[in-house]
JSON list of N, CA and C in Angstrom, two decimals:
[
{"chain": "A", "resi": 25, "resn": "MET", "atom": "N", "xyz": [150.11, -5.30, 106.40]},
{"chain": "A", "resi": 25, "resn": "MET", "atom": "CA", "xyz": [150.27, -6.92, 106.59]},
{"chain": "A", "resi": 25, "resn": "MET", "atom": "C", "xyz": [151.43, -7.29, 106.17]},
{"chain": "A", "resi": 26, "resn": "ASN", "atom": "N", "xyz": [152.78, -7.56, 106.33]},
{"chain": "A", "resi": 26, "resn": "ASN", "atom": "CA", "xyz": [154.29, -7.22, 105.52]},
{"chain": "A", "resi": 26, "resn": "ASN", "atom": "C", "xyz": [154.36, -8.35, 105.37]},
{"chain": "A", "resi": 27, "resn": "LEU", "atom": "N", "xyz": [154.37, -9.00, 103.94]},
{"chain": "A", "resi": 27, "resn": "LEU", "atom": "CA", "xyz": [154.12, -10.97, 103.31]},
{"chain": "A", "resi": 27, "resn": "LEU", "atom": "C", "xyz": [155.26, -10.53, 102.23]},
{"chain": "A", "resi": 28, "resn": "ARG", "atom": "N", "xyz": [155.80, -11.47, 102.32]},
{"chain": "A", "resi": 28, "resn": "ARG", "atom": "CA", "xyz": [156.89, -11.90, 102.03]},
{"chain": "A", "resi": 28, "resn": "ARG", "atom": "C", "xyz": [155.79, -12.27, 100.31]},
{"chain": "A", "resi": 29, "resn": "LEU", "atom": "N", "xyz": [156.51, -12.43, 98.80]},
{"chain": "A", "resi": 29, "resn": "LEU", "atom": "CA", "xyz": [155.61, -12.94, 97.68]},
{"chain": "A", "resi": 29, "resn": "LEU", "atom": "C", "xyz": [156.79, -13.63, 97.12]},
{"chain": "A", "resi": 30, "resn": "PRO", "atom": "N", "xyz": [155.95, -14.13, 96.14]},
{"chain": "A", "resi": 30, "resn": "PRO", "atom": "CA", "xyz": [153.83, -14.71, 96.21]},
{"chain": "A", "resi": 30, "resn": "PRO", "atom": "C", "xyz": [154.32, -15.33, 97.92]},
{"chain": "A", "resi": 31, "resn": "VAL", "atom": "N", "xyz": [153.04, -15.78, 97.59]},
{"chain": "A", "resi": 31, "resn": "VAL", "atom": "CA", "xyz": [152.29, -16.18, 99.24]},
{"chain": "A", "resi": 31, "resn": "VAL", "atom": "C", "xyz": [151.25, -17.97, 97.98]},
{"chain": "A", "resi": 32, "resn": "LEU", "atom": "N", "xyz": [151.63, -18.43, 99.08]},
{"chain": "A", "resi": 32, "resn": "LEU", "atom": "CA", "xyz": [150.87, -19.98, 98.52]},
{"chain": "A", "resi": 32, "resn": "LEU", "atom": "C", "xyz": [149.82, -20.59, 99.77]},
{"chain": "A", "resi": 33, "resn": "ILE", "atom": "N", "xyz": [149.37, -21.45, 99.98]},
{"chain": "A", "resi": 33, "resn": "ILE", "atom": "CA", "xyz": [148.01, -21.62, 100.13]},
{"chain": "A", "resi": 33, "resn": "ILE", "atom": "C", "xyz": [147.33, -22.66, 100.41]},
{"chain": "A", "resi": 34, "resn": "THR", "atom": "N", "xyz": [147.93, -24.05, 101.39]},
{"chain": "A", "resi": 34, "resn": "THR", "atom": "CA", "xyz": [147.67, -25.21, 100.96]},
{"chain": "A", "resi": 34, "resn": "THR", "atom": "C", "xyz": [145.37, -25.33, 101.47]},
{"chain": "A", "resi": 35, "resn": "GLY", "atom": "N", "xyz": [144.93, -26.27, 100.82]},
{"chain": "A", "resi": 35, "resn": "GLY", "atom": "CA", "xyz": [143.60, -26.52, 101.39]},
{"chain": "A", "resi": 35, "resn": "GLY", "atom": "C", "xyz": [143.07, -25.19, 100.91]},
{"chain": "A", "resi": 36, "resn": "ALA", "atom": "N", "xyz": [143.35, -24.34, 99.63]},
{"chain": "A", "resi": 36, "resn": "ALA", "atom": "CA", "xyz": [141.99, -23.19, 99.21]},
{"chain": "A", "resi": 36, "resn": "ALA", "atom": "C", "xyz": [141.28, -23.14, 99.42]},
{"chain": "A", "resi": 37, "resn": "SER", "atom": "N", "xyz": [140.68, -24.58, 99.21]},
{"chain": "A", "resi": 37, "resn": "SER", "atom": "CA", "xyz": [138.49, -24.19, 98.74]},
{"chain": "A", "resi": 37, "resn": "SER", "atom": "C", "xyz": [138.34, -24.65, 100.13]},
{"chain": "A", "resi": 38, "resn": "GLY", "atom": "N", "xyz": [139.04, -25.10, 101.36]},
{"chain": "A", "resi": 38, "resn": "GLY", "atom": "CA", "xyz": [138.51, -25.47, 102.01]},
{"chain": "A", "resi": 38, "resn": "GLY", "atom": "C", "xyz": [137.94, -24.40, 104.04]},
{"chain": "A", "resi": 39, "resn": "PHE", "atom": "N", "xyz": [136.82, -23.69, 105.05]},
{"chain": "A", "resi": 39, "resn": "PHE", "atom": "CA", "xyz": [136.78, -22.93, 104.94]},
{"chain": "A", "resi": 39, "resn": "PHE", "atom": "C", "xyz": [137.87, -21.46, 105.86]},
{"chain": "A", "resi": 40, "resn": "VAL", "atom": "N", "xyz": [139.13, -22.06, 106.55]},
{"chain": "A", "resi": 40, "resn": "VAL", "atom": "CA", "xyz": [139.96, -21.49, 106.38]},
{"chain": "A", "resi": 40, "resn": "VAL", "atom": "C", "xyz": [140.93, -21.17, 105.13]},
{"chain": "A", "resi": 41, "resn": "GLY", "atom": "N", "xyz": [141.13, -21.67, 104.68]},
{"chain": "A", "resi": 41, "resn": "GLY", "atom": "CA", "xyz": [142.17, -21.58, 103.50]},
{"chain": "A", "resi": 41, "resn": "GLY", "atom": "C", "xyz": [140.95, -20.53, 102.53]},
{"chain": "A", "resi": 42, "resn": "ALA", "atom": "N", "xyz": [140.09, -21.03, 102.01]},
{"chain": "A", "resi": 42, "resn": "ALA", "atom": "CA", "xyz": [139.11, -20.16, 101.78]},
{"chain": "A", "resi": 42, "resn": "ALA", "atom": "C", "xyz": [139.95, -18.46, 102.14]},
{"chain": "A", "resi": 43, "resn": "CYS", "atom": "N", "xyz": [138.88, -18.70, 103.90]},
{"chain": "A", "resi": 43, "resn": "CYS", "atom": "CA", "xyz": [139.11, -17.27, 104.47]},
{"chain": "A", "resi": 43, "resn": "CYS", "atom": "C", "xyz": [140.11, -16.55, 104.53]},
{"chain": "A", "resi": 44, "resn": "LEU", "atom": "N", "xyz": [140.63, -17.54, 103.97]},
{"chain": "A", "resi": 44, "resn": "LEU", "atom": "CA", "xyz": [142.80, -16.71, 104.95]},
{"chain": "A", "resi": 44, "resn": "LEU", "atom": "C", "xyz": [142.70, -16.49, 103.00]},
{"chain": "A", "resi": 45, "resn": "ALA", "atom": "N", "xyz": [142.25, -17.35, 101.71]},
{"chain": "A", "resi": 45, "resn": "ALA", "atom": "CA", "xyz": [142.31, -16.48, 100.85]},
{"chain": "A", "resi": 45, "resn": "ALA", "atom": "C", "xyz": [142.16, -15.48, 100.80]},
{"chain": "A", "resi": 46, "resn": "HIS", "atom": "N", "xyz": [140.17, -14.98, 100.12]},
{"chain": "A", "resi": 46, "resn": "HIS", "atom": "CA", "xyz": [139.46, -13.75, 100.43]},
{"chain": "A", "resi": 46, "resn": "HIS", "atom": "C", "xyz": [140.35, -12.63, 100.18]},
{"chain": "A", "resi": 47, "resn": "ARG", "atom": "N", "xyz": [140.65, -12.54, 102.29]},
{"chain": "A", "resi": 47, "resn": "ARG", "atom": "CA", "xyz": [141.34, -11.90, 102.66]},
{"chain": "A", "resi": 47, "resn": "ARG", "atom": "C", "xyz": [143.00, -11.39, 102.05]},
{"chain": "A", "resi": 48, "resn": "LEU", "atom": "N", "xyz": [143.49, -12.35, 101.68]},
{"chain": "A", "resi": 48, "resn": "LEU", "atom": "CA", "xyz": [145.05, -12.28, 101.03]},
{"chain": "A", "resi": 48, "resn": "LEU", "atom": "C", "xyz": [144.63, -10.78, 99.78]},
{"chain": "A", "resi": 49, "resn": "VAL", "atom": "N", "xyz": [143.92, -11.68, 99.36]},
{"chain": "A", "resi": 49, "resn": "VAL", "atom": "CA", "xyz": [143.58, -10.67, 97.45]},
{"chain": "A", "resi": 49, "resn": "VAL", "atom": "C", "xyz": [143.70, -9.69, 98.07]},
{"chain": "A", "resi": 50, "resn": "GLU", "atom": "N", "xyz": [142.80, -8.88, 99.08]},
{"chain": "A", "resi": 50, "resn": "GLU", "atom": "CA", "xyz": [142.61, -7.94, 98.74]},
{"chain": "A", "resi": 50, "resn": "GLU", "atom": "C", "xyz": [143.52, -7.07, 99.36]},
{"chain": "A", "resi": 51, "resn": "LEU", "atom": "N", "xyz": [144.81, -7.49, 99.62]},
{"chain": "A", "resi": 51, "resn": "LEU", "atom": "CA", "xyz": [145.98, -6.43, 100.18]},
{"chain": "A", "resi": 51, "resn": "LEU", "atom": "C", "xyz": [147.58, -7.28, 99.09]},
{"chain": "A", "resi": 52, "resn": "VAL", "atom": "N", "xyz": [146.83, -8.65, 98.31]},
{"chain": "A", "resi": 52, "resn": "VAL", "atom": "CA", "xyz": [148.42, -8.60, 97.86]},
{"chain": "A", "resi": 52, "resn": "VAL", "atom": "C", "xyz": [147.84, -9.26, 96.58]},
{"chain": "A", "resi": 53, "resn": "SER", "atom": "N", "xyz": [149.39, -9.59, 95.78]},
{"chain": "A", "resi": 53, "resn": "SER", "atom": "CA", "xyz": [149.13, -9.52, 94.86]},
{"chain": "A", "resi": 53, "resn": "SER", "atom": "C", "xyz": [148.89, -11.07, 93.88]},
{"chain": "A", "resi": 54, "resn": "ASP", "atom": "N", "xyz": [149.74, -10.91, 94.26]},
{"chain": "A", "resi": 54, "resn": "ASP", "atom": "CA", "xyz": [150.16, -11.95, 93.67]},
{"chain": "A", "resi": 54, "resn": "ASP", "atom": "C", "xyz": [150.17, -14.24, 94.98]},
{"chain": "A", "resi": 55, "resn": "VAL", "atom": "N", "xyz": [148.97, -14.28, 94.89]},
{"chain": "A", "resi": 55, "resn": "VAL", "atom": "CA", "xyz": [148.38, -15.20, 95.24]},
{"chain": "A", "resi": 55, "resn": "VAL", "atom": "C", "xyz": [148.23, -16.68, 94.81]},
{"chain": "A", "resi": 56, "resn": "HIS", "atom": "N", "xyz": [148.74, -16.95, 95.59]},
{"chain": "A", "resi": 56, "resn": "HIS", "atom": "CA", "xyz": [148.97, -19.17, 94.64]},
{"chain": "A", "resi": 56, "resn": "HIS", "atom": "C", "xyz": [147.78, -20.09, 95.77]},
{"chain": "A", "resi": 57, "resn": "LEU", "atom": "N", "xyz": [146.80, -20.99, 95.32]},
{"chain": "A", "resi": 57, "resn": "LEU", "atom": "CA", "xyz": [146.30, -21.89, 95.82]},
{"chain": "A", "resi": 57, "resn": "LEU", "atom": "C", "xyz": [146.52, -23.14, 95.72]},
{"chain": "A", "resi": 58, "resn": "LEU", "atom": "N", "xyz": [147.10, -24.03, 96.62]},
{"chain": "A", "resi": 58, "resn": "LEU", "atom": "CA", "xyz": [146.69, -25.37, 96.32]},
{"chain": "A", "resi": 58, "resn": "LEU", "atom": "C", "xyz": [145.68, -26.57, 96.17]},
{"chain": "A", "resi": 59, "resn": "ASP", "atom": "N", "xyz": [144.88, -26.66, 95.69]},
{"chain": "A", "resi": 59, "resn": "ASP", "atom": "CA", "xyz": [143.64, -27.52, 96.15]},
{"chain": "A", "resi": 59, "resn": "ASP", "atom": "C", "xyz": [143.40, -29.07, 95.93]},
{"chain": "A", "resi": 60, "resn": "TYR", "atom": "N", "xyz": [142.88, -30.14, 96.64]},
{"chain": "A", "resi": 60, "resn": "TYR", "atom": "CA", "xyz": [143.16, -30.95, 95.36]},
{"chain": "A", "resi": 60, "resn": "TYR", "atom": "C", "xyz": [142.16, -31.03, 94.46]},
{"chain": "A", "resi": 61, "resn": "PRO", "atom": "N", "xyz": [142.39, -31.96, 92.93]},
{"chain": "A", "resi": 61, "resn": "PRO", "atom": "CA", "xyz": [141.53, -31.64, 92.50]},
{"chain": "A", "resi": 61, "resn": "PRO", "atom": "C", "xyz": [140.17, -32.72, 92.38]},
{"chain": "A", "resi": 62, "resn": "GLY", "atom": "N", "xyz": [139.26, -31.98, 92.04]},
{"chain": "A", "resi": 62, "resn": "GLY", "atom": "CA", "xyz": [137.96, -31.57, 92.02]},
{"chain": "A", "resi": 62, "resn": "GLY", "atom": "C", "xyz": [137.06, -31.63, 93.02]},
{"chain": "A", "resi": 63, "resn": "THR", "atom": "N", "xyz": [137.64, -31.18, 94.04]},
{"chain": "A", "resi": 63, "resn": "THR", "atom": "CA", "xyz": [137.01, -30.58, 95.50]},
{"chain": "A", "resi": 63, "resn": "THR", "atom": "C", "xyz": [135.92, -28.93, 95.06]},
{"chain": "A", "resi": 64, "resn": "PRO", "atom": "N", "xyz": [135.34, -29.05, 95.42]},
{"chain": "A", "resi": 64, "resn": "PRO", "atom": "CA", "xyz": [134.16, -28.83, 95.21]},
{"chain": "A", "resi": 64, "resn": "PRO", "atom": "C", "xyz": [134.61, -26.41, 95.34]},
{"chain": "A", "resi": 65, "resn": "ASP", "atom": "N", "xyz": [134.63, -26.10, 94.62]},
{"chain": "A", "resi": 65, "resn": "ASP", "atom": "CA", "xyz": [134.81, -24.13, 94.34]},
{"chain": "A", "resi": 65, "resn": "ASP", "atom": "C", "xyz": [133.97, -23.02, 95.24]},
{"chain": "A", "resi": 66, "resn": "TRP", "atom": "N", "xyz": [133.06, -23.91, 95.41]},
{"chain": "A", "resi": 66, "resn": "TRP", "atom": "CA", "xyz": [132.28, -22.75, 95.50]},
{"chain": "A", "resi": 66, "resn": "TRP", "atom": "C", "xyz": [132.73, -21.79, 96.64]},
{"chain": "A", "resi": 67, "resn": "ARG", "atom": "N", "xyz": [133.99, -21.64, 97.69]},
{"chain": "A", "resi": 67, "resn": "ARG", "atom": "CA", "xyz": [134.32, -20.69, 98.60]},
{"chain": "A", "resi": 67, "resn": "ARG", "atom": "C", "xyz": [134.83, -20.44, 97.06]},
{"chain": "A", "resi": 68, "resn": "ILE", "atom": "N", "xyz": [135.81, -20.28, 97.16]},
{"chain": "A", "resi": 68, "resn": "ILE", "atom": "CA", "xyz": [136.92, -19.36, 96.29]},
{"chain": "A", "resi": 68, "resn": "ILE", "atom": "C", "xyz": [136.75, -18.86, 94.90]},
{"chain": "A", "resi": 69, "resn": "ARG", "atom": "N", "xyz": [135.26, -19.52, 94.25]},
{"chain": "A", "resi": 69, "resn": "ARG", "atom": "CA", "xyz": [135.09, -18.89, 92.66]},
{"chain": "A", "resi": 69, "resn": "ARG", "atom": "C", "xyz": [134.93, -17.83, 92.95]},
{"chain": "A", "resi": 70, "resn": "ASP", "atom": "N", "xyz": [134.67, -16.36, 93.44]},
{"chain": "A", "resi": 70, "resn": "ASP", "atom": "CA", "xyz": [134.91, -15.23, 93.86]},
{"chain": "A", "resi": 70, "resn": "ASP", "atom": "C", "xyz": [135.53, -15.11, 92.83]},
{"chain": "A", "resi": 71, "resn": "ILE", "atom": "N", "xyz": [136.62, -15.31, 94.05]},
{"chain": "A", "resi": 71, "resn": "ILE", "atom": "CA", "xyz": [138.36, -14.72, 93.27]},
{"chain": "A", "resi": 71, "resn": "ILE", "atom": "C", "xyz": [139.42, -16.21, 92.25]},
{"chain": "A", "resi": 72, "resn": "ALA", "atom": "N", "xyz": [138.44, -16.52, 92.01]},
{"chain": "A", "resi": 72, "resn": "ALA", "atom": "CA", "xyz": [139.15, -17.06, 91.10]},
{"chain": "A", "resi": 72, "resn": "ALA", "atom": "C", "xyz": [140.26, -16.69, 90.27]},
{"chain": "A", "resi": 73, "resn": "SER", "atom": "N", "xyz": [139.61, -15.29, 89.48]},
{"chain": "A", "resi": 73, "resn": "SER", "atom": "CA", "xyz": [140.43, -14.48, 88.60]},
{"chain": "A", "resi": 73, "resn": "SER", "atom": "C", "xyz": [141.55, -13.61, 89.90]},
{"chain": "A", "resi": 74, "resn": "ARG", "atom": "N", "xyz": [141.46, -13.88, 89.85]},
{"chain": "A", "resi": 74, "resn": "ARG", "atom": "CA", "xyz": [142.69, -12.59, 91.47]},
{"chain": "A", "resi": 74, "resn": "ARG", "atom": "C", "xyz": [143.81, -13.63, 91.92]},
{"chain": "A", "resi": 75, "resn": "VAL", "atom": "N", "xyz": [143.46, -15.33, 91.68]},
{"chain": "A", "resi": 75, "resn": "VAL", "atom": "CA", "xyz": [144.56, -16.18, 92.30]},
{"chain": "A", "resi": 75, "resn": "VAL", "atom": "C", "xyz": [144.71, -17.26, 90.89]},
{"chain": "A", "resi": 76, "resn": "THR", "atom": "N", "xyz": [145.86, -18.07, 91.38]},
{"chain": "A", "resi": 76, "resn": "THR", "atom": "CA", "xyz": [146.51, -18.68, 90.44]},
{"chain": "A", "resi": 76, "resn": "THR", "atom": "C", "xyz": [146.26, -20.33, 91.45]},
{"chain": "A", "resi": 77, "resn": "LEU", "atom": "N", "xyz": [145.57, -20.25, 90.31]},
{"chain": "A", "resi": 77, "resn": "LEU", "atom": "CA", "xyz": [144.92, -22.08, 90.84]},
{"chain": "A", "resi": 77, "resn": "LEU", "atom": "C", "xyz": [145.22, -23.26, 90.65]},
{"chain": "A", "resi": 78, "resn": "HIS", "atom": "N", "xyz": [145.95, -24.14, 92.02]},
{"chain": "A", "resi": 78, "resn": "HIS", "atom": "CA", "xyz": [147.10, -24.49, 91.50]},
{"chain": "A", "resi": 78, "resn": "HIS", "atom": "C", "xyz": [145.77, -26.68, 91.63]},
{"chain": "A", "resi": 79, "resn": "PRO", "atom": "N", "xyz": [145.83, -27.68, 90.73]},
{"chain": "A", "resi": 79, "resn": "PRO", "atom": "CA", "xyz": [145.21, -29.04, 91.80]},
{"chain": "A", "resi": 79, "resn": "PRO", "atom": "C", "xyz": [145.65, -29.55, 91.66]},
{"chain": "A", "resi": 80, "resn": "LEU", "atom": "N", "xyz": [146.28, -30.04, 92.78]},
{"chain": "A", "resi": 80, "resn": "LEU", "atom": "CA", "xyz": [147.19, -31.48, 92.93]},
{"chain": "A", "resi": 80, "resn": "LEU", "atom": "C", "xyz": [147.22, -32.30, 94.33]},
{"chain": "A", "resi": 81, "resn": "ASP", "atom": "N", "xyz": [147.37, -32.79, 94.48]},
{"chain": "A", "resi": 81, "resn": "ASP", "atom": "CA", "xyz": [147.17, -33.80, 95.93]},
{"chain": "A", "resi": 81, "resn": "ASP", "atom": "C", "xyz": [148.41, -33.48, 96.57]},
{"chain": "A", "resi": 82, "resn": "ILE", "atom": "N", "xyz": [147.85, -32.49, 98.20]},
{"chain": "A", "resi": 82, "resn": "ILE", "atom": "CA", "xyz": [149.64, -32.50, 98.63]},
{"chain": "A", "resi": 82, "resn": "ILE", "atom": "C", "xyz": [149.93, -33.56, 99.18]},
{"chain": "A", "resi": 83, "resn": "THR", "atom": "N", "xyz": [149.22, -34.82, 98.74]},
{"chain": "A", "resi": 83, "resn": "THR", "atom": "CA", "xyz": [150.72, -36.38, 99.62]},
{"chain": "A", "resi": 83, "resn": "THR", "atom": "C", "xyz": [151.28, -36.53, 98.74]},
{"chain": "A", "resi": 84, "resn": "ASP", "atom": "N", "xyz": [151.08, -35.80, 97.60]},
{"chain": "A", "resi": 84, "resn": "ASP", "atom": "CA", "xyz": [151.95, -36.46, 96.00]},
{"chain": "A", "resi": 84, "resn": "ASP", "atom": "C", "xyz": [153.24, -35.67, 96.95]},
{"chain": "A", "resi": 85, "resn": "ALA", "atom": "N", "xyz": [153.55, -35.97, 96.56]},
{"chain": "A", "resi": 85, "resn": "ALA", "atom": "CA", "xyz": [155.04, -35.50, 97.06]},
{"chain": "A", "resi": 85, "resn": "ALA", "atom": "C", "xyz": [156.17, -34.74, 96.03]},
{"chain": "A", "resi": 86, "resn": "LYS", "atom": "N", "xyz": [156.22, -35.41, 94.79]},
{"chain": "A", "resi": 86, "resn": "LYS", "atom": "CA", "xyz": [156.76, -35.00, 93.92]},
{"chain": "A", "resi": 86, "resn": "LYS", "atom": "C", "xyz": [155.86, -34.19, 92.78]},
{"chain": "A", "resi": 87, "resn": "ALA", "atom": "N", "xyz": [154.62, -33.95, 93.09]},
{"chain": "A", "resi": 87, "resn": "ALA", "atom": "CA", "xyz": [153.72, -32.45, 92.63]},
{"chain": "A", "resi": 87, "resn": "ALA", "atom": "C", "xyz": [153.69, -31.21, 93.71]},
{"chain": "A", "resi": 88, "resn": "VAL", "atom": "N", "xyz": [154.02, -31.78, 94.63]},
{"chain": "A", "resi": 88, "resn": "VAL", "atom": "CA", "xyz": [154.03, -31.18, 95.72]},
{"chain": "A", "resi": 88, "resn": "VAL", "atom": "C", "xyz": [155.40, -30.11, 95.03]},
{"chain": "A", "resi": 89, "resn": "GLU", "atom": "N", "xyz": [156.36, -31.02, 95.08]},
{"chain": "A", "resi": 89, "resn": "GLU", "atom": "CA", "xyz": [157.81, -30.95, 94.65]},
{"chain": "A", "resi": 89, "resn": "GLU", "atom": "C", "xyz": [157.91, -30.16, 93.73]},
{"chain": "A", "resi": 90, "resn": "GLN", "atom": "N", "xyz": [157.09, -30.08, 92.45]},
{"chain": "A", "resi": 90, "resn": "GLN", "atom": "CA", "xyz": [156.90, -29.23, 91.43]},
{"chain": "A", "resi": 90, "resn": "GLN", "atom": "C", "xyz": [156.36, -28.18, 90.97]},
{"chain": "A", "resi": 91, "resn": "ALA", "atom": "N", "xyz": [155.24, -27.77, 92.60]},
{"chain": "A", "resi": 91, "resn": "ALA", "atom": "CA", "xyz": [154.49, -26.67, 92.33]},
{"chain": "A", "resi": 91, "resn": "ALA", "atom": "C", "xyz": [155.52, -26.08, 92.98]},
{"chain": "A", "resi": 92, "resn": "ILE", "atom": "N", "xyz": [155.76, -26.14, 93.26]},
{"chain": "A", "resi": 92, "resn": "ILE", "atom": "CA", "xyz": [157.05, -25.07, 94.73]},
{"chain": "A", "resi": 92, "resn": "ILE", "atom": "C", "xyz": [158.75, -24.35, 94.21]},
{"chain": "A", "resi": 93, "resn": "ALA", "atom": "N", "xyz": [158.85, -25.46, 93.39]},
{"chain": "A", "resi": 93, "resn": "ALA", "atom": "CA", "xyz": [159.67, -25.60, 92.16]},
{"chain": "A", "resi": 93, "resn": "ALA", "atom": "C", "xyz": [159.13, -24.36, 91.50]},
{"chain": "A", "resi": 94, "resn": "ARG", "atom": "N", "xyz": [158.32, -24.55, 90.98]},
{"chain": "A", "resi": 94, "resn": "ARG", "atom": "CA", "xyz": [157.32, -23.46, 89.48]},
{"chain": "A", "resi": 94, "resn": "ARG", "atom": "C", "xyz": [157.17, -22.03, 90.41]},
{"chain": "A", "resi": 95, "resn": "ILE", "atom": "N", "xyz": [156.40, -21.80, 91.41]},
{"chain": "A", "resi": 95, "resn": "ILE", "atom": "CA", "xyz": [156.28, -21.38, 92.38]},
{"chain": "A", "resi": 95, "resn": "ILE", "atom": "C", "xyz": [156.83, -20.60, 92.61]},
{"chain": "A", "resi": 96, "resn": "LYS", "atom": "N", "xyz": [157.76, -20.75, 93.67]},
{"chain": "A", "resi": 96, "resn": "LYS", "atom": "CA", "xyz": [158.57, -20.44, 95.06]},
{"chain": "A", "resi": 96, "resn": "LYS", "atom": "C", "xyz": [158.05, -19.47, 95.64]},
{"chain": "A", "resi": 97, "resn": "PRO", "atom": "N", "xyz": [156.41, -19.89, 96.18]},
{"chain": "A", "resi": 97, "resn": "PRO", "atom": "CA", "xyz": [156.90, -19.22, 97.12]},
{"chain": "A", "resi": 97, "resn": "PRO", "atom": "C", "xyz": [157.57, -18.32, 97.93]},
{"chain": "A", "resi": 98, "resn": "ARG", "atom": "N", "xyz": [157.58, -17.68, 99.00]},
{"chain": "A", "resi": 98, "resn": "ARG", "atom": "CA", "xyz": [158.01, -17.40, 99.84]},
{"chain": "A", "resi": 98, "resn": "ARG", "atom": "C", "xyz": [157.44, -16.95, 101.49]},
{"chain": "A", "resi": 99, "resn": "THR", "atom": "N", "xyz": [155.98, -17.75, 101.11]},
{"chain": "A", "resi": 99, "resn": "THR", "atom": "CA", "xyz": [155.80, -17.40, 102.40]},
{"chain": "A", "resi": 99, "resn": "THR", "atom": "C", "xyz": [154.61, -18.31, 101.96]},
{"chain": "A", "resi": 100, "resn": "ILE", "atom": "N", "xyz": [153.90, -19.50, 102.72]},
{"chain": "A", "resi": 100, "resn": "ILE", "atom": "CA", "xyz": [153.35, -20.24, 102.34]},
{"chain": "A", "resi": 100, "resn": "ILE", "atom": "C", "xyz": [152.32, -19.78, 104.05]},
{"chain": "A", "resi": 101, "resn": "PHE", "atom": "N", "xyz": [150.57, -20.71, 103.74]},
{"chain": "A", "resi": 101, "resn": "PHE", "atom": "CA", "xyz": [150.14, -20.74, 105.20]},
{"chain": "A", "resi": 101, "resn": "PHE", "atom": "C", "xyz": [149.69, -22.65, 105.33]},
{"chain": "A", "resi": 102, "resn": "HIS", "atom": "N", "xyz": [149.95, -23.37, 105.66]},
{"chain": "A", "resi": 102, "resn": "HIS", "atom": "CA", "xyz": [148.80, -24.81, 104.84]},
{"chain": "A", "resi": 102, "resn": "HIS", "atom": "C", "xyz": [148.56, -25.24, 107.00]}
]
């Protein structure tokens, strides 16, 4: 898979986001996850040391803009 890094995934603790995150950490090294604060993390707990987790509410436009500015993702899965 030819992905441009860094990669950003929204909704990381949901079923689809978690499955994608698990696959991507096997392929690339720079994976960032956005997830709603306080969401149960049992689906991504086993890869937590291999990703960068950014807890934020994606309905908060300013927080999302700040995260995007910090991460500078070249590939986004939403």
